[in-house]
Amino acid sequence: MISWLRDNAGTVASYFLQHVWLATLPLVIALVLAIPLGWVARRYGWLHTPMIGLTGLLYTIPSLALFVVLPLILGTQILDPINVVVALTIYSLALLVRTVADGLGSVPGDVEQAATAMGYTGFRRFFAVDLPVAVPVIAAGMRVAAVSNVSLVAVSALLGVPQLGLLFTDGLNRDYFPPLVAGIVLCVLLALALDGLILVLTRLLAPWQRIARGTS
């Protein structure tokens, strides 16, 4: 195992870095898209159910089928990483629209009233009050989406897209243990790292949570 890692360190590192950006970029794009969509779903009650239902249906699309169909829609090559980015953005968006809507719905009414009384209205209140208060709920959805993305990226190895999933296919094809173990361990470590990063960012963006816990 150690000798295999030493001999293939460059390849494994390259796959790992590729896996990192394929898992994280869709998460960022989906969050940027989910914030306005979640606001619309929360702001206009009659749109909430159809929007949440429609985005939720996106998550039911089989990942391998989506990876195969997207090149036909986008006009890309089957091995183009953009296919993975678009597919995982769709899946992340399916999770985050509901999360953002729920997060904005968790803002207490008295907080909204106090902010309005202080002159915070419209988009100013949204960015200064509503969105920051909703951060813990949104972050919980981000953590689920991040871990999900790490695993879904590996599926694209069946099409030959370079990332840690290729270690799985290589190990299975050769009936060789070290690549399988390395791929599993690195995927788990990446998922833990992303989860930890989101937790740290949440504490930085919502410091009042620590204060509330300390006084409870």
Short mmCIF file of C-alpha atoms in Angstrom, two decimals:
data_model
loop_
_atom_site.label_atom_id
_atom_site.label_comp_id
_atom_site.label_asym_id
_atom_site.label_seq_id
_atom_site.Cartn_x
_atom_site.Cartn_y
_atom_site.Cartn_z
CA MET A 1 0.00 0.00 0.00
CA ILE A 2 2.71 2.50 1.02
CA SER A 3 4.89 1.65 -1.95
CA TRP A 4 1.93 2.04 -4.32
CA LEU A 5 1.14 5.48 -2.88
CA ARG A 6 4.76 6.51 -3.19
CA ASP A 7 4.95 5.38 -6.81
CA ASN A 8 1.65 7.02 -7.76
CA ALA A 9 1.70 10.11 -5.54
CA GLY A 10 1.60 12.54 -8.46
CA THR A 11 -1.39 10.86 -10.08
CA VAL A 12 -3.29 10.57 -6.80
CA ALA A 13 -2.62 14.24 -5.98
CA SER A 14 -3.85 15.28 -9.43
CA TYR A 15 -7.04 13.22 -9.04
CA PHE A 16 -7.59 14.66 -5.56
CA LEU A 17 -7.30 18.29 -6.71
CA GLN A 18 -9.60 17.56 -9.64
CA HIS A 19 -12.10 16.00 -7.24
CA VAL A 20 -11.94 19.04 -4.95
CA TRP A 21 -12.91 21.59 -7.58
CA LEU A 22 -15.49 19.32 -9.21
CA ALA A 23 -17.22 18.95 -5.83
CA THR A 24 -16.93 22.54 -4.58
CA LEU A 25 -17.54 24.72 -7.66
CA PRO A 26 -21.08 23.36 -8.23
CA LEU A 27 -21.83 23.98 -4.55
CA VAL A 28 -20.88 27.65 -4.84
CA ILE A 29 -22.79 28.13 -8.10
CA ALA A 30 -25.87 26.39 -6.67
CA LEU A 31 -25.80 28.57 -3.55
CA VAL A 32 -25.67 31.75 -5.64
CA LEU A 33 -28.66 30.51 -7.65
CA ALA A 34 -30.57 29.10 -4.67
CA ILE A 35 -30.56 32.33 -2.65
CA PRO A 36 -32.80 34.32 -5.05
CA LEU A 37 -34.90 31.25 -5.86
CA GLY A 38 -35.38 30.48 -2.17
CA TRP A 39 -36.30 34.11 -1.52
CA VAL A 40 -38.92 34.00 -4.27
CA ALA A 41 -40.35 30.75 -2.88
CA ARG A 42 -40.51 32.31 0.59
CA ARG A 43 -41.77 35.72 -0.55
CA TYR A 44 -44.57 34.44 -2.77
CA GLY A 45 -46.35 31.67 -0.93
CA TRP A 46 -48.25 30.43 -3.97
CA LEU A 47 -44.93 29.64 -5.66
CA HIS A 48 -43.44 27.78 -2.69
CA THR A 49 -44.95 24.34 -3.29
CA PRO A 50 -44.40 24.17 -7.08
CA MET A 51 -40.84 25.54 -6.85
CA ILE A 52 -39.80 23.21 -4.05
CA GLY A 53 -41.50 20.30 -5.77
CA LEU A 54 -39.87 21.01 -9.13
CA THR A 55 -36.37 21.48 -7.74
CA GLY A 56 -36.84 18.39 -5.57
CA LEU A 57 -37.65 16.33 -8.65
CA LEU A 58 -34.28 17.28 -10.13
CA TYR A 59 -32.58 15.22 -7.44
CA THR A 60 -34.36 12.08 -8.60
CA ILE A 61 -32.57 12.11 -11.97
CA PRO A 62 -30.03 9.24 -12.01
CA SER A 63 -26.55 10.75 -11.96
CA LEU A 64 -25.01 8.45 -14.56
CA ALA A 65 -27.87 9.12 -16.98
CA LEU A 66 -27.45 12.87 -16.47
CA PHE A 67 -23.69 12.64 -17.10
CA VAL A 68 -24.44 10.87 -20.40
CA VAL A 69 -27.25 13.19 -21.55
CA LEU A 70 -25.61 16.52 -20.72
CA PRO A 71 -22.97 16.37 -23.50
CA LEU A 72 -25.83 16.06 -26.00
CA ILE A 73 -27.55 19.11 -24.49
CA LEU A 74 -24.46 21.25 -23.94
CA GLY A 75 -22.56 20.20 -27.04
CA THR A 76 -19.55 19.15 -24.96
CA GLN A 77 -17.33 16.09 -25.09
CA ILE A 78 -18.22 13.14 -22.86
CA LEU A 79 -15.01 13.60 -20.82
CA ASP A 80 -15.44 17.37 -20.41
CA PRO A 81 -15.49 18.22 -16.68
CA ILE A 82 -18.12 20.89 -17.39
CA ASN A 83 -20.66 18.07 -17.61
CA VAL A 84 -19.92 17.10 -14.02
CA VAL A 85 -20.07 20.73 -12.87
CA VAL A 86 -23.47 21.28 -14.48
CA ALA A 87 -24.88 17.99 -13.19
CA LEU A 88 -23.75 18.58 -9.62
CA THR A 89 -24.98 22.18 -9.75
CA ILE A 90 -28.42 20.78 -10.59
CA TYR A 91 -28.30 18.32 -7.70
CA SER A 92 -26.98 20.93 -5.25
CA LEU A 93 -29.64 23.40 -6.37
CA ALA A 94 -32.31 20.76 -5.76
CA LEU A 95 -31.18 20.54 -2.14
CA LEU A 96 -30.46 24.20 -1.47
CA VAL A 97 -33.59 25.93 -2.78
CA ARG A 98 -35.68 24.30 -0.05
CA THR A 99 -32.96 24.95 2.51
CA VAL A 100 -32.77 28.66 1.68
CA ALA A 101 -36.56 28.99 1.74
CA ASP A 102 -36.70 27.22 5.11
CA GLY A 103 -33.83 29.32 6.43
CA LEU A 104 -35.53 32.58 5.47
CA GLY A 105 -38.74 31.23 6.98
CA SER A 106 -36.92 30.64 10.27
CA VAL A 107 -36.25 34.36 10.80
CA PRO A 108 -38.39 35.36 13.84
CA GLY A 109 -41.20 37.81 13.16
CA ASP A 110 -40.08 40.13 15.96
CA VAL A 111 -36.62 40.34 14.37
CA GLU A 112 -38.16 41.34 11.04
CA GLN A 113 -40.36 43.93 12.75
CA ALA A 114 -37.45 45.36 14.72
CA ALA A 115 -35.34 45.61 11.55
CA THR A 116 -38.17 47.37 9.70
CA ALA A 117 -38.63 49.79 12.60
CA MET A 118 -34.92 50.63 12.37
CA GLY A 119 -35.28 51.49 8.69
CA TYR A 120 -34.19 48.19 7.16
CA THR A 121 -36.54 47.46 4.28
CA GLY A 122 -36.50 45.51 1.04
CA PHE A 123 -33.17 44.17 -0.14
CA ARG A 124 -31.30 46.05 2.58
CA ARG A 125 -33.13 44.06 5.25
CA PHE A 126 -32.67 40.86 3.28
CA PHE A 127 -28.88 41.13 3.12
CA ALA A 128 -28.33 42.75 6.52
CA VAL A 129 -30.84 40.82 8.63
CA ASP A 130 -32.79 37.98 7.02
CA LEU A 131 -29.94 36.22 5.20
CA PRO A 132 -27.46 36.38 8.12
CA VAL A 133 -30.07 34.99 10.53
CA ALA A 134 -30.82 32.19 8.05
CA VAL A 135 -27.13 31.21 7.75
CA PRO A 136 -27.23 28.26 10.22
CA VAL A 137 -30.16 26.61 8.40
CA ILE A 138 -28.63 27.23 4.97
CA ALA A 139 -25.28 25.89 6.20
CA ALA A 140 -26.95 22.64 7.28
CA GLY A 141 -28.15 22.14 3.71
CA MET A 142 -24.73 23.07 2.38
CA ARG A 143 -23.14 20.36 4.50
CA VAL A 144 -25.48 17.73 3.06
CA ALA A 145 -24.90 18.95 -0.50
CA ALA A 146 -21.11 19.04 -0.04
CA VAL A 147 -20.90 15.43 1.15
CA SER A 148 -23.32 14.36 -1.59
CA ASN A 149 -21.18 16.06 -4.24
CA VAL A 150 -18.03 14.28 -3.11
CA SER A 151 -19.70 10.93 -3.68
CA LEU A 152 -21.47 11.90 -6.91
CA VAL A 153 -18.26 13.15 -8.52
CA ALA A 154 -16.85 9.64 -8.20
CA VAL A 155 -19.69 8.27 -10.36
CA SER A 156 -18.32 10.18 -13.35
CA ALA A 157 -15.30 7.85 -13.27
CA LEU A 158 -17.48 5.35 -15.13
CA LEU A 159 -17.23 7.75 -18.09
CA GLY A 160 -13.50 8.28 -17.61
CA VAL A 161 -13.56 11.79 -16.10
CA PRO A 162 -10.30 12.20 -14.12
CA GLN A 163 -10.82 12.36 -10.34
CA LEU A 164 -10.60 10.03 -7.34
CA GLY A 165 -13.30 7.75 -8.74
CA LEU A 166 -10.79 6.48 -11.28
CA LEU A 167 -8.94 4.86 -8.38
CA PHE A 168 -12.06 2.79 -7.73
CA THR A 169 -12.41 1.65 -11.34
CA ASP A 170 -8.68 0.98 -11.59
CA GLY A 171 -8.70 -1.15 -8.45
CA LEU A 172 -11.81 -3.06 -9.53
CA ASN A 173 -10.55 -3.68 -13.06
CA ARG A 174 -7.22 -5.01 -11.82
CA ASP A 175 -8.61 -6.62 -8.66
CA TYR A 176 -6.01 -4.55 -6.83
CA PHE A 177 -6.64 -3.32 -3.28
CA PRO A 178 -4.44 -0.20 -2.76
CA PRO A 179 -6.19 2.14 -5.28
CA LEU A 180 -9.58 1.25 -3.79
CA VAL A 181 -8.46 2.01 -0.25
CA ALA A 182 -6.74 5.23 -1.30
CA GLY A 183 -9.83 6.42 -3.17
CA ILE A 184 -12.18 5.66 -0.27
CA VAL A 185 -9.95 7.26 2.35
CA LEU A 186 -9.35 10.41 0.30
CA CYS A 187 -13.06 10.80 -0.50
CA VAL A 188 -13.92 10.49 3.19
CA LEU A 189 -11.21 12.97 4.16
CA LEU A 190 -12.40 15.43 1.51
CA ALA A 191 -16.00 15.14 2.71
CA LEU A 192 -14.90 15.72 6.31
CA ALA A 193 -12.76 18.69 5.28
CA LEU A 194 -15.61 20.35 3.38
CA ASP A 195 -18.00 19.70 6.25
CA GLY A 196 -15.53 21.24 8.69
CA LEU A 197 -14.94 24.25 6.44
CA ILE A 198 -18.67 24.95 6.24
CA LEU A 199 -18.93 24.68 10.04
CA VAL A 200 -16.10 27.16 10.50
CA LEU A 201 -17.63 29.60 8.01
CA THR A 202 -20.98 29.26 9.76
CA ARG A 203 -19.45 30.20 13.10
CA LEU A 204 -17.73 33.19 11.52
CA LEU A 205 -20.91 34.37 9.78
CA ALA A 206 -23.21 33.65 12.73
CA PRO A 207 -21.15 34.41 15.87
CA TRP A 208 -24.29 35.06 17.90
CA GLN A 209 -24.95 31.32 17.92
CA ARG A 210 -21.89 30.76 20.10
CA ILE A 211 -23.02 33.53 22.43
CA ALA A 212 -26.50 32.04 22.66
CA ARG A 213 -25.09 28.60 23.51
CA GLY A 214 -22.80 30.11 26.12
CA THR A 215 -25.64 31.89 27.90
CA SER A 216 -28.13 29.01 27.71
#
